Coordinates of C-alpha atoms in Angstrom, one line a residue:
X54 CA 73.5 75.8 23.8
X55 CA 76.7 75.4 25.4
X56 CA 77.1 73.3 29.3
X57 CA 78.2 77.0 31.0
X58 CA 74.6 78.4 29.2
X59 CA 72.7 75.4 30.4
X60 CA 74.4 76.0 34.0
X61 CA 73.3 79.6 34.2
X62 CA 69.8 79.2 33.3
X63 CA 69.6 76.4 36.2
X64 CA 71.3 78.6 38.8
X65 CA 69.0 81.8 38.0
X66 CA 66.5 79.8 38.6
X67 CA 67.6 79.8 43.5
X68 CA 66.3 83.7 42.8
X69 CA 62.9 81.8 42.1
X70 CA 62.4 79.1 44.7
X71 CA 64.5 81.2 47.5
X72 CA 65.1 78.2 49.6
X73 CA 69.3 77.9 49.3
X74 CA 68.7 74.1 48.9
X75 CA 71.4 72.3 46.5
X76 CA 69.1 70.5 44.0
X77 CA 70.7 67.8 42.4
X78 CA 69.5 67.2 38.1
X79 CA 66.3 65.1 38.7
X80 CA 64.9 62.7 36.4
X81 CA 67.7 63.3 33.5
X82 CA 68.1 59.6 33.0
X83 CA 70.3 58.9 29.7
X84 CA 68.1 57.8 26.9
X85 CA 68.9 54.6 25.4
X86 CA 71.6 54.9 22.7
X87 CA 69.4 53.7 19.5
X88 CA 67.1 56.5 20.4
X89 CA 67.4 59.3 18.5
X90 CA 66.2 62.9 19.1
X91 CA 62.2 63.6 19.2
X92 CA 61.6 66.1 16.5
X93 CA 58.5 68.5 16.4
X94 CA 57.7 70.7 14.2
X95 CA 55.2 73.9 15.1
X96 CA 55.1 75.1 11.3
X97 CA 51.9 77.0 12.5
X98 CA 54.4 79.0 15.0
X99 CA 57.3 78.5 12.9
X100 CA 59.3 77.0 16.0
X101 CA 60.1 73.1 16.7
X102 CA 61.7 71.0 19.9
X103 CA 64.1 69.5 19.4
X104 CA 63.7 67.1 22.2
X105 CA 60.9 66.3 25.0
X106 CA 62.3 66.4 28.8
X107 CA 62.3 63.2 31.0
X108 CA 59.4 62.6 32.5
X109 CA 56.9 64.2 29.9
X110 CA 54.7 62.7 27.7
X111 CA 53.2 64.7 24.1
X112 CA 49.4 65.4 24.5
X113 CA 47.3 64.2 21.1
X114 CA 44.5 65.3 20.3
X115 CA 44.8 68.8 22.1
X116 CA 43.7 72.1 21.2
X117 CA 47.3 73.3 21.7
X118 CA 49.7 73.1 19.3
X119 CA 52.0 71.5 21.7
X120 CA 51.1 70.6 25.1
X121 CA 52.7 68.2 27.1
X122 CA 51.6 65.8 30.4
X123 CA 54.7 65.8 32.9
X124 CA 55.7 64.1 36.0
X125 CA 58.5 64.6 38.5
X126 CA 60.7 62.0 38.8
X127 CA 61.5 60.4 41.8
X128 CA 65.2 60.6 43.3
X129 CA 67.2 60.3 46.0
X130 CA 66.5 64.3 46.2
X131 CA 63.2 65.0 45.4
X132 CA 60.0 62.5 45.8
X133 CA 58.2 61.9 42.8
X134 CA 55.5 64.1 41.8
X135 CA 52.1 64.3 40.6
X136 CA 51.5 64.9 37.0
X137 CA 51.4 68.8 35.3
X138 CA 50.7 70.3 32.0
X139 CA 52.5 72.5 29.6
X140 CA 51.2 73.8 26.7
X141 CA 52.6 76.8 24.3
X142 CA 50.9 79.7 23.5
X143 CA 51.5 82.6 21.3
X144 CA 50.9 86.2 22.5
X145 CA 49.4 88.6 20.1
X146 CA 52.0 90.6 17.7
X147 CA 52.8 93.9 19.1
X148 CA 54.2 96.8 16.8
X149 CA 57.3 98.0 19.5
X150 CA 60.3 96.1 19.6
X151 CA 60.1 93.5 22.9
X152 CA 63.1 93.9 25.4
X153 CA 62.9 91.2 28.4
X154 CA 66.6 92.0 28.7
X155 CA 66.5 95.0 30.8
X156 CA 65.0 95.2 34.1
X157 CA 63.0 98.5 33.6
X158 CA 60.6 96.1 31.6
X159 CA 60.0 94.3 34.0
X160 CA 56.7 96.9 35.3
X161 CA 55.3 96.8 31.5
X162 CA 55.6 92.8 31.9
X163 CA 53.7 93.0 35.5
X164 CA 50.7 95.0 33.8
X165 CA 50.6 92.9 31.0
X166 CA 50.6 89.5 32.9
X167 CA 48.5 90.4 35.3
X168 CA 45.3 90.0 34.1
X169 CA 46.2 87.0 32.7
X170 CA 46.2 85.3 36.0
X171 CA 43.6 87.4 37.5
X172 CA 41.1 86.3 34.8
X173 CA 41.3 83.2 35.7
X174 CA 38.7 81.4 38.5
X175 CA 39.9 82.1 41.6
X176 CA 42.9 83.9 39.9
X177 CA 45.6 85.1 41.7
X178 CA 48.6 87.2 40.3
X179 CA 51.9 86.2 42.4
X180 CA 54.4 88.4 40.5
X181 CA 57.1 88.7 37.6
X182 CA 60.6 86.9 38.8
X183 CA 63.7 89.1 39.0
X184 CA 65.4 86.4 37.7
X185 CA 66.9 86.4 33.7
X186 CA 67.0 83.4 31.9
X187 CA 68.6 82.8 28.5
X188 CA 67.5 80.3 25.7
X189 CA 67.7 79.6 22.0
X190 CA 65.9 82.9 21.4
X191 CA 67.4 85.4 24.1
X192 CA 66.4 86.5 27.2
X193 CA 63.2 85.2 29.4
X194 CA 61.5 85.7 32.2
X195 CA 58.7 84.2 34.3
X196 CA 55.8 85.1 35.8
X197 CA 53.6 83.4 38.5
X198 CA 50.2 82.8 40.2
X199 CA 47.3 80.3 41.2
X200 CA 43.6 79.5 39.9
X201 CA 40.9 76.9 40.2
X202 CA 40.6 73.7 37.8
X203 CA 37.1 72.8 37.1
X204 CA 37.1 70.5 39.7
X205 CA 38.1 73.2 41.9
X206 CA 41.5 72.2 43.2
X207 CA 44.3 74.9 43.0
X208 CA 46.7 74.5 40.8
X209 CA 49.6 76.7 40.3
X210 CA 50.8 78.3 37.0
X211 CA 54.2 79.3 35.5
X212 CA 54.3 80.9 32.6
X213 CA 57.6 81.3 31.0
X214 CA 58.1 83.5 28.5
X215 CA 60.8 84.5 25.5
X216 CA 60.2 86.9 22.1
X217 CA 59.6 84.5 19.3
X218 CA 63.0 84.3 17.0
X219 CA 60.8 85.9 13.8
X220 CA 58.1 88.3 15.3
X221 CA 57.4 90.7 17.7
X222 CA 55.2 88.3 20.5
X223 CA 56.3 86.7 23.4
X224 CA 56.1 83.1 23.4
X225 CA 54.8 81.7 26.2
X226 CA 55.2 77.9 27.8
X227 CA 52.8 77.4 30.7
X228 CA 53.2 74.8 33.3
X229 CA 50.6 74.1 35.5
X230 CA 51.0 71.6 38.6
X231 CA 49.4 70.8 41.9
X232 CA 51.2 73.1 44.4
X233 CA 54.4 71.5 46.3
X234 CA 57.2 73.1 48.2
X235 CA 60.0 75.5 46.9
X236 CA 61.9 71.8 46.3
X237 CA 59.1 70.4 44.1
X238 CA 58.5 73.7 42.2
X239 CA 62.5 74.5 41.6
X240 CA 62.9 70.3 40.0
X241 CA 59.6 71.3 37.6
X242 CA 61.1 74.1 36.5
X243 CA 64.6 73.1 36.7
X244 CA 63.9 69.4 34.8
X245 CA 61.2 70.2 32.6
X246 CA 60.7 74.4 31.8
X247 CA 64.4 75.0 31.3
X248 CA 64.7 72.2 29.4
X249 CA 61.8 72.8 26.8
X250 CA 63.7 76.3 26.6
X251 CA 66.5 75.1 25.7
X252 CA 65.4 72.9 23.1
X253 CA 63.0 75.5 21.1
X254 CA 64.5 76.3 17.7
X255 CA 62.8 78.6 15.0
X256 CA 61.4 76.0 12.1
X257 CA 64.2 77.2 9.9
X258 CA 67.0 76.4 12.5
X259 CA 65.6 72.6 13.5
X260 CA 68.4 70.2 12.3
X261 CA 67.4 67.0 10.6
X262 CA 66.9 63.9 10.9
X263 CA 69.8 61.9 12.9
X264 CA 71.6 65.4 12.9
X265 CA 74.0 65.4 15.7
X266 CA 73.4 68.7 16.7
X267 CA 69.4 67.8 17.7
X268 CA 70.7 65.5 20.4
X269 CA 69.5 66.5 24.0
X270 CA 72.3 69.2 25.4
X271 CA 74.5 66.8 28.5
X272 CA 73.2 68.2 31.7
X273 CA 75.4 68.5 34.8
X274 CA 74.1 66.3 37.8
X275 CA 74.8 68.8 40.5
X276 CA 74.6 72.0 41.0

């Protein structure tokens, strides 16, 4: 994805968070040079990552087949955070073709989403973003809402969503994190979300080994 992609999915993001607060890049710390690319593949999925975002950790054993622990970082912008999970999911395959592009889908996304928050303990559904991201696969979108851990804090969910490159099903990442302010939740997204999205790739498109092109994408620090 090119640097004017990888600014546009970071600026759609304001129409999320709403606060007008310049954000600088937090936690993308360069990774030593001898340190190649982190390479998953999901062959169950047929999709791989290309690289893990700063800050998160890969979850093994888990019942996902990727899930991740993350923390924010702390920087001169943003105080560090408490830890979150993301984990992928598969929706089921639908028969009709999947178009996240164009805004009149955005009320078939809202019915479908919505009882996947509701269901959940103390569910509550807080909408499907306006705002139109654009990844590896196409367009994606987000949608938002709270529930009860089994301890019975509140946690917040995200779940971020794109049509899988080879079927007709939305794959989903879902972040869930203790709830902060607009900052807190724009640097998750922002520093960890955006940057799993960008570095999804179909199994057949995931370069090799020490392939140039799997290298983390350079980030702009500001905004």
């Amino acid at each position: 994805m090119s640097r004017h992609s990888g600014n546009r999915l970071r600026t759609a993001f304001f129409v999320l968070v709403g606060t007008g607060v310049s954000i600088a890049h937090i936690g993308c710390q360069a990774a030593p040079e001898e340190a190649g690319p982190t390479r998953i593949d999901l062959e169950v999925q047929g999709l791989g990552l290309v690289d893990l975002p700063d800050g998160c950790t890969r979850v093994e054993p888990s019942v996902h087949a990727l899930e991740l622990a993350c923390e924010l970082i702390e920087t001169t912008e943003t105080p560090a955070g408490p830890v979150g999970s993301i984990h992928l999911e598969l929706g089921e395959p639908t028969e009709g073709h999947i178009e996240l592009a164009d805004i009149s889908a955005i009320d078939v996304i809202r019915e479908e989403q919505r009882p996947l928050f509701e269901a959940l303990p103390g569910g509550e559904f807080m909408g499907v973003g306006g705002a139109l991201f654009y990844g590896p696969f196409g367009a994606a979108r987000y949608a938002r809402g709270r529930f009860q851990a089994e301890d019975g804090t509140t946690l917040q969910r995200i779940r971020l969503f794109m049509v899988h490159p080879m079927e007709n099903r939305l794959v989903n990442l879902v972040y869930d994190h203790p709830p902060g302010d607009n900052a807190d939740t724009a640097a998750r997204v922002n520093n960890h979300l955006l940057v799993l999205l960008e570095h999804l790739r179909s199994w057949e498109d995931m370069p090799a080994d020490g392939d140039e092109d799997g290298e983390a994408a350079e980030v702009p620090a500001t905004y």
